[in-house]
C-alpha positions as protocol buffer text, in pm:
chain_id: "A"
residue {
  index: 1
  type: VAL
  ca { x: 8483 y: -5656 z: -8741 }
}
residue {
  index: 2
  type: GLN
  ca { x: 8382 y: -5901 z: -8914 }
}
residue {
  index: 3
  type: LEU
  ca { x: 8162 y: -6276 z: -8698 }
}
residue {
  index: 4
  type: GLN
  ca { x: 8293 y: -6592 z: -8807 }
}
residue {
  index: 5
  type: ALA
  ca { x: 7996 y: -6807 z: -8828 }
}
residue {
  index: 6
  type: SER
  ca { x: 8132 y: -7300 z: -8850 }
}
residue {
  index: 7
  type: GLY
  ca { x: 8004 y: -7568 z: -8727 }
}
residue {
  index: 8
  type: GLY
  ca { x: 7735 y: -7671 z: -8997 }
}
residue {
  index: 9
  type: GLY
  ca { x: 7703 y: -7992 z: -9238 }
}
residue {
  index: 10
  type: LEU
  ca { x: 7480 y: -8297 z: -9319 }
}
residue {
  index: 11
  type: VAL
  ca { x: 7370 y: -8521 z: -9009 }
}
residue {
  index: 12
  type: GLN
  ca { x: 7121 y: -8765 z: -8936 }
}
residue {
  index: 13
  type: ALA
  ca { x: 6780 y: -8681 z: -8797 }
}
residue {
  index: 14
  type: GLY
  ca { x: 6840 y: -8711 z: -8390 }
}
residue {
  index: 15
  type: GLY
  ca { x: 7147 y: -8606 z: -8399 }
}
residue {
  index: 16
  type: SER
  ca { x: 7385 y: -8272 z: -8305 }
}
residue {
  index: 17
  type: LEU
  ca { x: 7619 y: -8038 z: -8450 }
}
residue {
  index: 18
  type: ARG
  ca { x: 7744 y: -7703 z: -8264 }
}
residue {
  index: 19
  type: LEU
  ca { x: 7778 y: -7365 z: -8415 }
}
residue {
  index: 20
  type: SER
  ca { x: 8064 y: -7176 z: -8345 }
}
residue {
  index: 21
  type: CYS
  ca { x: 8100 y: -6802 z: -8362 }
}
residue {
  index: 22
  type: VAL
  ca { x: 8377 y: -6570 z: -8323 }
}
residue {
  index: 23
  type: ALA
  ca { x: 8299 y: -6185 z: -8320 }
}
residue {
  index: 24
  type: SER
  ca { x: 8703 y: -6028 z: -8421 }
}
residue {
  index: 25
  type: GLY
  ca { x: 8761 y: -5646 z: -8465 }
}
residue {
  index: 26
  type: SER
  ca { x: 8738 y: -5344 z: -8277 }
}
residue {
  index: 27
  type: ILE
  ca { x: 8504 y: -5464 z: -8043 }
}
residue {
  index: 28
  type: SER
  ca { x: 8445 y: -5239 z: -7653 }
}
residue {
  index: 29
  type: SER
  ca { x: 8162 y: -5501 z: -7619 }
}
residue {
  index: 30
  type: ILE
  ca { x: 7862 y: -5733 z: -7731 }
}
residue {
  index: 31
  type: ASN
  ca { x: 7512 y: -5677 z: -7664 }
}
residue {
  index: 32
  type: ASP
  ca { x: 7277 y: -5916 z: -7769 }
}
residue {
  index: 33
  type: MET
  ca { x: 7416 y: -6261 z: -7957 }
}
residue {
  index: 34
  type: ASN
  ca { x: 7143 y: -6428 z: -8220 }
}
residue {
  index: 35
  type: TRP
  ca { x: 7122 y: -6758 z: -8439 }
}
residue {
  index: 36
  type: TYR
  ca { x: 6875 y: -6757 z: -8733 }
}
residue {
  index: 37
  type: ARG
  ca { x: 6821 y: -6933 z: -8995 }
}
residue {
  index: 38
  type: GLN
  ca { x: 6693 y: -6901 z: -9347 }
}
residue {
  index: 39
  type: ALA
  ca { x: 6555 y: -7290 z: -9542 }
}
residue {
  index: 40
  type: PRO
  ca { x: 6546 y: -7266 z: -9947 }
}
residue {
  index: 41
  type: GLY
  ca { x: 6141 y: -7017 z: -9996 }
}
residue {
  index: 42
  type: GLU
  ca { x: 6112 y: -6922 z: -9678 }
}
residue {
  index: 43
  type: GLN
  ca { x: 6167 y: -6627 z: -9480 }
}
residue {
  index: 44
  type: ARG
  ca { x: 6537 y: -6622 z: -9264 }
}
residue {
  index: 45
  type: GLU
  ca { x: 6344 y: -6637 z: -8872 }
}
residue {
  index: 46
  type: LEU
  ca { x: 6512 y: -6563 z: -8498 }
}
residue {
  index: 47
  type: VAL
  ca { x: 6579 y: -6896 z: -8365 }
}
residue {
  index: 48
  type: ALA
  ca { x: 6824 y: -6843 z: -8018 }
}
residue {
  index: 49
  type: SER
  ca { x: 6909 y: -6482 z: -7827 }
}
residue {
  index: 50
  type: ILE
  ca { x: 7111 y: -6437 z: -7526 }
}
residue {
  index: 51
  type: THR
  ca { x: 7234 y: -6083 z: -7347 }
}
residue {
  index: 52
  type: ARG
  ca { x: 7569 y: -6064 z: -7255 }
}
residue {
  index: 53
  type: SER
  ca { x: 7416 y: -6095 z: -6888 }
}
residue {
  index: 54
  type: GLY
  ca { x: 7292 y: -6423 z: -7019 }
}
residue {
  index: 55
  type: ARG
  ca { x: 6981 y: -6436 z: -7041 }
}
residue {
  index: 56
  type: THR
  ca { x: 6838 y: -6627 z: -7304 }
}
residue {
  index: 57
  type: THR
  ca { x: 6523 y: -6684 z: -7570 }
}
residue {
  index: 58
  type: PHE
  ca { x: 6482 y: -6959 z: -7784 }
}
residue {
  index: 59
  type: LEU
  ca { x: 6218 y: -7008 z: -8151 }
}
residue {
  index: 60
  type: ASP
  ca { x: 5915 y: -7287 z: -7985 }
}
residue {
  index: 61
  type: SER
  ca { x: 5951 y: -7528 z: -8227 }
}
residue {
  index: 62
  type: VAL
  ca { x: 6428 y: -7530 z: -8053 }
}
residue {
  index: 63
  type: LYS
  ca { x: 6299 y: -7488 z: -7750 }
}
residue {
  index: 64
  type: GLY
  ca { x: 6428 y: -7805 z: -7548 }
}
residue {
  index: 65
  type: ARG
  ca { x: 6634 y: -7918 z: -7769 }
}
residue {
  index: 66
  type: PHE
  ca { x: 6909 y: -7663 z: -7867 }
}
residue {
  index: 67
  type: THR
  ca { x: 7102 y: -7415 z: -7650 }
}
residue {
  index: 68
  type: ILE
  ca { x: 7245 y: -7108 z: -7649 }
}
residue {
  index: 69
  type: SER
  ca { x: 7561 y: -7005 z: -7487 }
}
residue {
  index: 70
  type: ARG
  ca { x: 7873 y: -6719 z: -7554 }
}
residue {
  index: 71
  type: ASP
  ca { x: 8165 y: -6669 z: -7403 }
}
residue {
  index: 72
  type: ASN
  ca { x: 8166 y: -6281 z: -7292 }
}
residue {
  index: 73
  type: ALA
  ca { x: 8574 y: -6216 z: -7275 }
}
residue {
  index: 74
  type: LYS
  ca { x: 8643 y: -6427 z: -7595 }
}
residue {
  index: 75
  type: ASN
  ca { x: 8375 y: -6232 z: -7750 }
}
residue {
  index: 76
  type: THR
  ca { x: 8274 y: -6585 z: -7960 }
}
residue {
  index: 77
  type: GLY
  ca { x: 7933 y: -6773 z: -7923 }
}
residue {
  index: 78
  type: SER
  ca { x: 7772 y: -7138 z: -7972 }
}
residue {
  index: 79
  type: LEU
  ca { x: 7483 y: -7323 z: -8088 }
}
residue {
  index: 80
  type: GLU
  ca { x: 7429 y: -7651 z: -7958 }
}
residue {
  index: 81
  type: MET
  ca { x: 7180 y: -7830 z: -8131 }
}
residue {
  index: 82
  type: ASN
  ca { x: 7016 y: -8163 z: -8048 }
}
residue {
  index: 83
  type: SER
  ca { x: 6799 y: -8392 z: -8209 }
}
residue {
  index: 84
  type: LEU
  ca { x: 6813 y: -8264 z: -8513 }
}
residue {
  index: 85
  type: LYS
  ca { x: 6494 y: -8234 z: -8728 }
}
residue {
  index: 86
  type: PRO
  ca { x: 6457 y: -8260 z: -9059 }
}
residue {
  index: 87
  type: GLU
  ca { x: 6307 y: -7905 z: -9091 }
}
residue {
  index: 88
  type: ASP
  ca { x: 6627 y: -7779 z: -8865 }
}
residue {
  index: 89
  type: THR
  ca { x: 6746 y: -7775 z: -9210 }
}
residue {
  index: 90
  type: ALA
  ca { x: 6899 y: -7451 z: -9328 }
}
residue {
  index: 91
  type: VAL
  ca { x: 7168 y: -7137 z: -9362 }
}
residue {
  index: 92
  type: TYR
  ca { x: 7284 y: -7041 z: -9020 }
}
residue {
  index: 93
  type: TYR
  ca { x: 7382 y: -6761 z: -8935 }
}
residue {
  index: 94
  type: CYS
  ca { x: 7483 y: -6515 z: -8637 }
}
residue {
  index: 95
  type: ALA
  ca { x: 7413 y: -6152 z: -8574 }
}
residue {
  index: 96
  type: ALA
  ca { x: 7567 y: -5931 z: -8257 }
}
residue {
  index: 97
  type: ALA
  ca { x: 7521 y: -5589 z: -8138 }
}
residue {
  index: 98
  type: VAL
  ca { x: 7894 y: -5439 z: -8087 }
}
residue {
  index: 99
  type: ILE
  ca { x: 7957 y: -5165 z: -7933 }
}
residue {
  index: 100
  type: ASP
  ca { x: 8335 y: -5081 z: -8132 }
}
residue {
  index: 101
  type: ASP
  ca { x: 8600 y: -4859 z: -7928 }
}
residue {
  index: 102
  type: LEU
  ca { x: 8619 y: -4678 z: -8141 }
}
residue {
  index: 103
  type: PHE
  ca { x: 8312 y: -4390 z: -8092 }
}
residue {
  index: 104
  type: TYR
  ca { x: 8150 y: -4655 z: -7883 }
}
residue {
  index: 105
  type: SER
  ca { x: 7830 y: -4738 z: -8096 }
}
residue {
  index: 106
  type: GLU
  ca { x: 7612 y: -5053 z: -8099 }
}
residue {
  index: 107
  type: TYR
  ca { x: 7603 y: -5207 z: -8478 }
}
residue {
  index: 108
  type: THR
  ca { x: 7448 y: -5535 z: -8596 }
}
residue {
  index: 109
  type: TYR
  ca { x: 7668 y: -5705 z: -8806 }
}
residue {
  index: 110
  type: TRP
  ca { x: 7675 y: -6043 z: -8954 }
}
residue {
  index: 111
  type: GLY
  ca { x: 7864 y: -6347 z: -8995 }
}
residue {
  index: 112
  type: GLN
  ca { x: 7899 y: -6554 z: -9292 }
}
residue {
  index: 113
  type: GLY
  ca { x: 7567 y: -6859 z: -9287 }
}
residue {
  index: 114
  type: THR
  ca { x: 7658 y: -7162 z: -9262 }
}
residue {
  index: 115
  type: GLN
  ca { x: 7420 y: -7490 z: -9446 }
}
residue {
  index: 116
  type: VAL
  ca { x: 7303 y: -7757 z: -9200 }
}
residue {
  index: 117
  type: THR
  ca { x: 7093 y: -8036 z: -9339 }
}
residue {
  index: 118
  type: VAL
  ca { x: 6918 y: -8397 z: -9122 }
}
residue {
  index: 119
  type: SER
  ca { x: 6812 y: -8610 z: -9370 }
}
residue {
  index: 120
  type: SER
  ca { x: 6580 y: -8845 z: -9269 }
}
């Protein structure tokens, strides 16, 4: 199983970016899909999470600005980020709790990070 994240970049404060995460491989289904971020010198933090049924949770500082979504049929997820602030600058990672189609066991896979830089 592999997770591929994309969509990061450089944007001015107030701008928007959309991150995408594609899971591929021997996948039966995916439970929670999450987006984390890690700024330089900081610990990785959970930004947003979405269950298979679509229930979402967000870090307080991004509520109302970020939207998380997923497509269960395509094993993809996305993070829409609006009204970006310089403090949103970080490397963003997607993570997914994947149930494989061989042993039907759950394991959390991580995508490579994608850099988001918000200039003031």
